[in-house]
CSV table of C-alpha atoms in Angstrom, one decimal:
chain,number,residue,atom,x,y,z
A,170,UNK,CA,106.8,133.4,97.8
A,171,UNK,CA,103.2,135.1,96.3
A,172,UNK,CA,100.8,133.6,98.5
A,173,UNK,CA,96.2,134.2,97.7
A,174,UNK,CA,94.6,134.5,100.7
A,175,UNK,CA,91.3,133.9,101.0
A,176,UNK,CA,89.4,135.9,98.5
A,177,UNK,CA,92.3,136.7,96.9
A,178,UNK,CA,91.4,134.6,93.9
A,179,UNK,CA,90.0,136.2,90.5
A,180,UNK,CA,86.1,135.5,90.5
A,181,UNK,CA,86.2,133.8,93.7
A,182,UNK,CA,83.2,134.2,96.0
A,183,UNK,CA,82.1,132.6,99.3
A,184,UNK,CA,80.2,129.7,97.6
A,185,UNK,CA,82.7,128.6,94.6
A,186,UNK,CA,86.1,128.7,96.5
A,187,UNK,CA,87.3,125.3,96.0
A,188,UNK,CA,86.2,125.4,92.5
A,189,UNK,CA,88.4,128.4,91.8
A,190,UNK,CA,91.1,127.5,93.4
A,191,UNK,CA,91.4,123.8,91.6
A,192,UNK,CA,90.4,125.3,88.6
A,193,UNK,CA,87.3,123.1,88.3
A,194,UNK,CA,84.8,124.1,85.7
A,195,UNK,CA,82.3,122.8,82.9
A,196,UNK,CA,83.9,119.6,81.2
A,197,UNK,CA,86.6,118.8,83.9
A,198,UNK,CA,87.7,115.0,84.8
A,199,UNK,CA,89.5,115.9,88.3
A,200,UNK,CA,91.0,112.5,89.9
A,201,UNK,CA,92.1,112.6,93.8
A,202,UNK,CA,94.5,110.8,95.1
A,203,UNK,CA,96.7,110.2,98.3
A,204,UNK,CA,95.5,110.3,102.2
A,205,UNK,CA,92.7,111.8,104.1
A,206,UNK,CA,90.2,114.8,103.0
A,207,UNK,CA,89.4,113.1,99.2
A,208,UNK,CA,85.6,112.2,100.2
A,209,UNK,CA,85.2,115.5,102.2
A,210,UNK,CA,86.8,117.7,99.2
A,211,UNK,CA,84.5,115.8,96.4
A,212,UNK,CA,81.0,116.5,98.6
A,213,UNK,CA,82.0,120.1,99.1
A,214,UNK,CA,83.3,120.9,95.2
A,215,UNK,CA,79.8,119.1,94.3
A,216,UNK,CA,77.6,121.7,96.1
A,217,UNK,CA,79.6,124.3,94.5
A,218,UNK,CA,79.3,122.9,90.7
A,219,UNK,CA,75.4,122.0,91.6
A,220,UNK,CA,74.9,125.5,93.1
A,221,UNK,CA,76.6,127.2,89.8
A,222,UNK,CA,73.8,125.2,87.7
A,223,UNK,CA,76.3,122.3,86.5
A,224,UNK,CA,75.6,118.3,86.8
A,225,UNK,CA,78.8,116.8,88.6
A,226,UNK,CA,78.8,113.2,88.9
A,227,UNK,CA,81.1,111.8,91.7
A,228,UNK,CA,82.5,108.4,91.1
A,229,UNK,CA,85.5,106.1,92.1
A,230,UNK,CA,87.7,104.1,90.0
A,231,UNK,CA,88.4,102.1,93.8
A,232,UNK,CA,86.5,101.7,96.8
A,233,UNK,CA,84.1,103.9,99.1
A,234,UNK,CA,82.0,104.0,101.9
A,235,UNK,CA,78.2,104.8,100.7
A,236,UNK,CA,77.7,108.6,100.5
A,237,UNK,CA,74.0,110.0,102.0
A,238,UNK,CA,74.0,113.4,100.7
A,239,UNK,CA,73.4,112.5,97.4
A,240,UNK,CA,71.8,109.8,95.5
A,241,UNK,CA,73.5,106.2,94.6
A,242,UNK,CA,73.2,105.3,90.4
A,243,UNK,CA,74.8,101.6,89.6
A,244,UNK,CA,77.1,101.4,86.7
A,245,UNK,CA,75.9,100.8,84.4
A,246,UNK,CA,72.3,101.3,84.4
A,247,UNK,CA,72.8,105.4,84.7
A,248,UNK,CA,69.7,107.3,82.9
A,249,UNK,CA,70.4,109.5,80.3
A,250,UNK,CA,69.3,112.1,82.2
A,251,UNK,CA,70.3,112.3,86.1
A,252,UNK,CA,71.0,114.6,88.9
A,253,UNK,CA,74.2,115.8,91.2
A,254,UNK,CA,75.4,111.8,92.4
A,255,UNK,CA,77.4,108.8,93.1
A,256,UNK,CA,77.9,106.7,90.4
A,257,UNK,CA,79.4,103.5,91.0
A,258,UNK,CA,79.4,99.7,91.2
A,259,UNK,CA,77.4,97.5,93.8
A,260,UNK,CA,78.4,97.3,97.7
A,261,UNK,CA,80.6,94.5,98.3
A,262,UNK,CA,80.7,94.5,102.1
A,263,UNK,CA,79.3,97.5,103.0
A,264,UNK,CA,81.1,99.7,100.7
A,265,UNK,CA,80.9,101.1,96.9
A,266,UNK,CA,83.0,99.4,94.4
A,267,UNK,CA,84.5,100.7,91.5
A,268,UNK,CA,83.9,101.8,88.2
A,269,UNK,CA,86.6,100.9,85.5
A,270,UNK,CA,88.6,103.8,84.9
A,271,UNK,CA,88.1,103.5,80.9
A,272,UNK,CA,84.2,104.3,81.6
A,273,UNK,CA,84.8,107.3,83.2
A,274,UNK,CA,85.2,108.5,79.4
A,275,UNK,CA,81.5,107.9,79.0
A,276,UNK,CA,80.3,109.3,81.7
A,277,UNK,CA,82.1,112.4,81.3
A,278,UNK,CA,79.7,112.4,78.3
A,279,UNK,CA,76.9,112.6,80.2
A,280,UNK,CA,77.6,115.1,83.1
A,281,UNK,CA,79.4,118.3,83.1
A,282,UNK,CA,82.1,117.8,85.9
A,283,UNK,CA,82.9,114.2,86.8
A,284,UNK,CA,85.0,113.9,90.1
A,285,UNK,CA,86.5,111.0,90.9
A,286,UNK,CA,88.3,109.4,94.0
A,287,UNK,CA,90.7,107.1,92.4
A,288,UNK,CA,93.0,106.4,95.4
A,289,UNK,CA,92.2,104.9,99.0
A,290,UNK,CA,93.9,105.9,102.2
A,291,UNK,CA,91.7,103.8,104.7
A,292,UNK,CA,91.2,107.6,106.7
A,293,UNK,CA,95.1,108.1,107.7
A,294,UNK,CA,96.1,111.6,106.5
A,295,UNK,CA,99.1,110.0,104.5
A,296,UNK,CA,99.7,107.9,101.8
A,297,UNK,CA,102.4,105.9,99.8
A,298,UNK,CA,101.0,104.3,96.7
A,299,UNK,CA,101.3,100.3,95.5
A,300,UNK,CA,102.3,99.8,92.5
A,301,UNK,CA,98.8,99.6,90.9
A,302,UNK,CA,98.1,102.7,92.4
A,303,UNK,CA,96.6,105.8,92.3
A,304,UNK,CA,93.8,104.1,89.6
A,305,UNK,CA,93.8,108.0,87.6
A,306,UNK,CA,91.0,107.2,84.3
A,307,UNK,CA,93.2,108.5,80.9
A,308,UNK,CA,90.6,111.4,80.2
A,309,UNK,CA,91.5,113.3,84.0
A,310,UNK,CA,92.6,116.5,83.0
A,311,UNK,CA,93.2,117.8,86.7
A,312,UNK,CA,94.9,115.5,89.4
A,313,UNK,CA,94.7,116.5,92.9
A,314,UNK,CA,97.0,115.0,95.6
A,315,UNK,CA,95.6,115.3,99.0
A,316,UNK,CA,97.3,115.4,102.3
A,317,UNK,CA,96.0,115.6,105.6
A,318,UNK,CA,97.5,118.3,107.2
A,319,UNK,CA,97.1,116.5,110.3
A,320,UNK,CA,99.7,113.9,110.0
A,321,UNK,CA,102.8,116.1,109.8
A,322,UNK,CA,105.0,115.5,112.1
A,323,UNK,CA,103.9,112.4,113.7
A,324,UNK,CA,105.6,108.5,113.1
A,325,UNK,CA,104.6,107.4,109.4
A,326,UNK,CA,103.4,104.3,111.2
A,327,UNK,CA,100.4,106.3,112.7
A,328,UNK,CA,99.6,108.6,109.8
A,329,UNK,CA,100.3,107.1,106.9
A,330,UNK,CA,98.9,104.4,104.9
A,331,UNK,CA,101.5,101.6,103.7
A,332,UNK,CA,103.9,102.5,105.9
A,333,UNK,CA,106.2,100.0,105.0
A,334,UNK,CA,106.4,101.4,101.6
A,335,UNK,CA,106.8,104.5,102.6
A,336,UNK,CA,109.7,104.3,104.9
A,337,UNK,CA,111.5,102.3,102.4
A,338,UNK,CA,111.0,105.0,99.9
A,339,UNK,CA,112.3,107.7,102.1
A,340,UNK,CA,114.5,105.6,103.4
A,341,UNK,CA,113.5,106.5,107.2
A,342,UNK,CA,112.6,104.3,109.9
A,343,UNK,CA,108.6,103.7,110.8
A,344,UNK,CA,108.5,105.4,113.9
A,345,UNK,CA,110.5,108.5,112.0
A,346,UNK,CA,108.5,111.5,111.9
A,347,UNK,CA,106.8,112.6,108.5
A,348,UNK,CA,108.0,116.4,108.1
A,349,UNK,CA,107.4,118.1,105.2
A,350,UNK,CA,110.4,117.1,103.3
A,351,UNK,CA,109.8,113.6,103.7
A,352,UNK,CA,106.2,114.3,102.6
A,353,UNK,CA,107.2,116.0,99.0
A,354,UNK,CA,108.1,112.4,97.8
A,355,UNK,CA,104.7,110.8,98.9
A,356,UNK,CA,102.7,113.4,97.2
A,357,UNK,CA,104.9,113.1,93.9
A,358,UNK,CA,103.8,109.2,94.2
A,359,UNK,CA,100.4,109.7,94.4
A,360,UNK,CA,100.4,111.4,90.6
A,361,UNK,CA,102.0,108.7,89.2
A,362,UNK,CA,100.0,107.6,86.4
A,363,UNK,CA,98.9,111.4,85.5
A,364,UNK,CA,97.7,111.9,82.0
A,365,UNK,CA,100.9,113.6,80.6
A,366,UNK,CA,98.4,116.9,79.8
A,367,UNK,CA,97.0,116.9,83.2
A,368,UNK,CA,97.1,119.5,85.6
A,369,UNK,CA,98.7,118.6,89.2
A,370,UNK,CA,97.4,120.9,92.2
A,371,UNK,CA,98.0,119.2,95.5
A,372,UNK,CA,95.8,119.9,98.2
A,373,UNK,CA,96.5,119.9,101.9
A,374,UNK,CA,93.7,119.6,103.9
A,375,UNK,CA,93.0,120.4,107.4
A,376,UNK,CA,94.5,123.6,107.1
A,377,UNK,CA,92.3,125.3,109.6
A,378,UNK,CA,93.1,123.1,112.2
A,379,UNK,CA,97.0,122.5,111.5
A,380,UNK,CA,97.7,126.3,109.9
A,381,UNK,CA,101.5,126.4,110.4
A,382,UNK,CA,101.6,122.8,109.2
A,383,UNK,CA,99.8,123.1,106.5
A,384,UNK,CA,101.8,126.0,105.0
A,385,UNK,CA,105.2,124.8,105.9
A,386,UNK,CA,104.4,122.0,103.6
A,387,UNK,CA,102.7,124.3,100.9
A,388,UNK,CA,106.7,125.9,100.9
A,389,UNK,CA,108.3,122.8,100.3
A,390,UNK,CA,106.0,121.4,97.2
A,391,UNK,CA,106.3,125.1,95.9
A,392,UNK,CA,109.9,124.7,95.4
A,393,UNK,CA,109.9,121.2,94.8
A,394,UNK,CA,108.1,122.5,91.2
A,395,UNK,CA,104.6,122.6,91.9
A,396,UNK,CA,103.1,125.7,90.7
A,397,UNK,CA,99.9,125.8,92.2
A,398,UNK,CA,99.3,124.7,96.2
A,399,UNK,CA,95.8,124.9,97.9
A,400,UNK,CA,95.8,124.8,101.7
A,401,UNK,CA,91.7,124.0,102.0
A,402,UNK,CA,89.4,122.8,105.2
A,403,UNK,CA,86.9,120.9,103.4
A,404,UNK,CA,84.6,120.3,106.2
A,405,UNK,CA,83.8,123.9,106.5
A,406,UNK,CA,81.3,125.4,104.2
A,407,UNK,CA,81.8,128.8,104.7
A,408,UNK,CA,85.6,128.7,104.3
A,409,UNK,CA,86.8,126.0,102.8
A,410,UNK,CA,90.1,127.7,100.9
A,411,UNK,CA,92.3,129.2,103.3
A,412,UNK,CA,94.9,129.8,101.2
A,413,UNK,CA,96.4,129.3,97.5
A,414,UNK,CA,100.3,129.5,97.0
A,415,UNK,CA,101.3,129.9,93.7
């Protein structure tokens, strides 16, 4: 199976790595989804897009903690004119609420790349959507699925988020461990409500600490259909694509 190392990719260069390996440019809408790593690979794609001269906005169509690398804009009393952010809705118990996902439309008019975490995984590695979720805005062009490499391989009821639902989905018990075949389905859930047009490239983080992990799962989405699988380490700026299989 063709596996890009790191480097490997066309135009890639030590400070735009995630960005070419998503495929995140001028005028993207890129929604994140599923478990842990979503907050981590938003921050680092912004300083890429802000260090290529673009305006990205980061938003949520759910809930996060504040972010202080970047400034906080209310929705929506957003100036015309505003730099790299976090747009979103007042703090509810200490955290940032939501915009609606049909608003995202209008701010996409306003900034070049708008990235937004429409999932929550309360920081387990895993996750198995509710019905009303992932909240993916109708104008995302690019979905990303992220999993934590981290959690393969331990009980779903320590690494994933709604356990319940996901054991009855896999039909497994909750102390079964979550391999990579078992994880396949959970990242398929997790695109569910995916503009039909959009693009789907999964993302496994922590692939820098969990390496054999990480691509043992990359394998099994690849030939579960997937075309395009980024192994990434989000929390380190000089190397945060380890690999693309494709």
């Amino acid at each position: 199976m063709p596996i890009a190392r790191l480097g490997d990719e066309p135009g890639q260069d030590a400070a735009q790595q995630l960005r070419a390996a998503l495929g995140v440019g001028a005028g993207t809408v890129a929604a994140f989804t599923g478990g842990g790593g979503k907050t981590s690979l938003i921050l680092a794609l912004c300083r890429e897009l802000a260090a290529a001269g673009l305006r990205p906005v980061f938003t949520t169509t759910t809930k996060i903690y504040p972010c202080t690398e970047m400034p906080v804009l209310t929705w929506p009393a957003v100036p015309l004119a505003f730099p790299t952010c976090v747009v979103a809705g007042p703090a509810p118990e200490g955290k940032l609420a939501g915009i609606d996902p049909a608003a995202v439309a209008t701010l996409a008019t306003l900034a070049d790349v708008v990235l937004v975490e429409a999932d929550g995984s309360k920081h387990l590695p895993l996750k198995c959507p509710a019905e009303y979720e992932p909240v993916i805005p109708a104008v995302a062009d690019l979905v990303v699925p992220v999993v934590g490499a981290g959690g393969l391989g331990r009980p779903l009821s320590e690494v994933c988020h709604r356990a319940e639902r996901a054991a009855a989905l896999l039909g497994l018990s909750l102390e079964s461990p979550a391999v990579p075949a078992a994880v396949v389905p959970l990242v398929a859930a997790c695109t569910r409500g995916a503009p039909p047009a959009a693009r789907v490239v999964p993302c496994i983080n922590q692939a820098d600490t969990y390496p054999a992990a990480a691509e043992e799962l990359a394998a099994f989405l690849r030939a579960a259909g997937w075309p395009r699988v980024v192994l990434a380490a989000a929390r380190d700026p000089a190397h945060p694509v380890r690999a693309v299989w494709r």
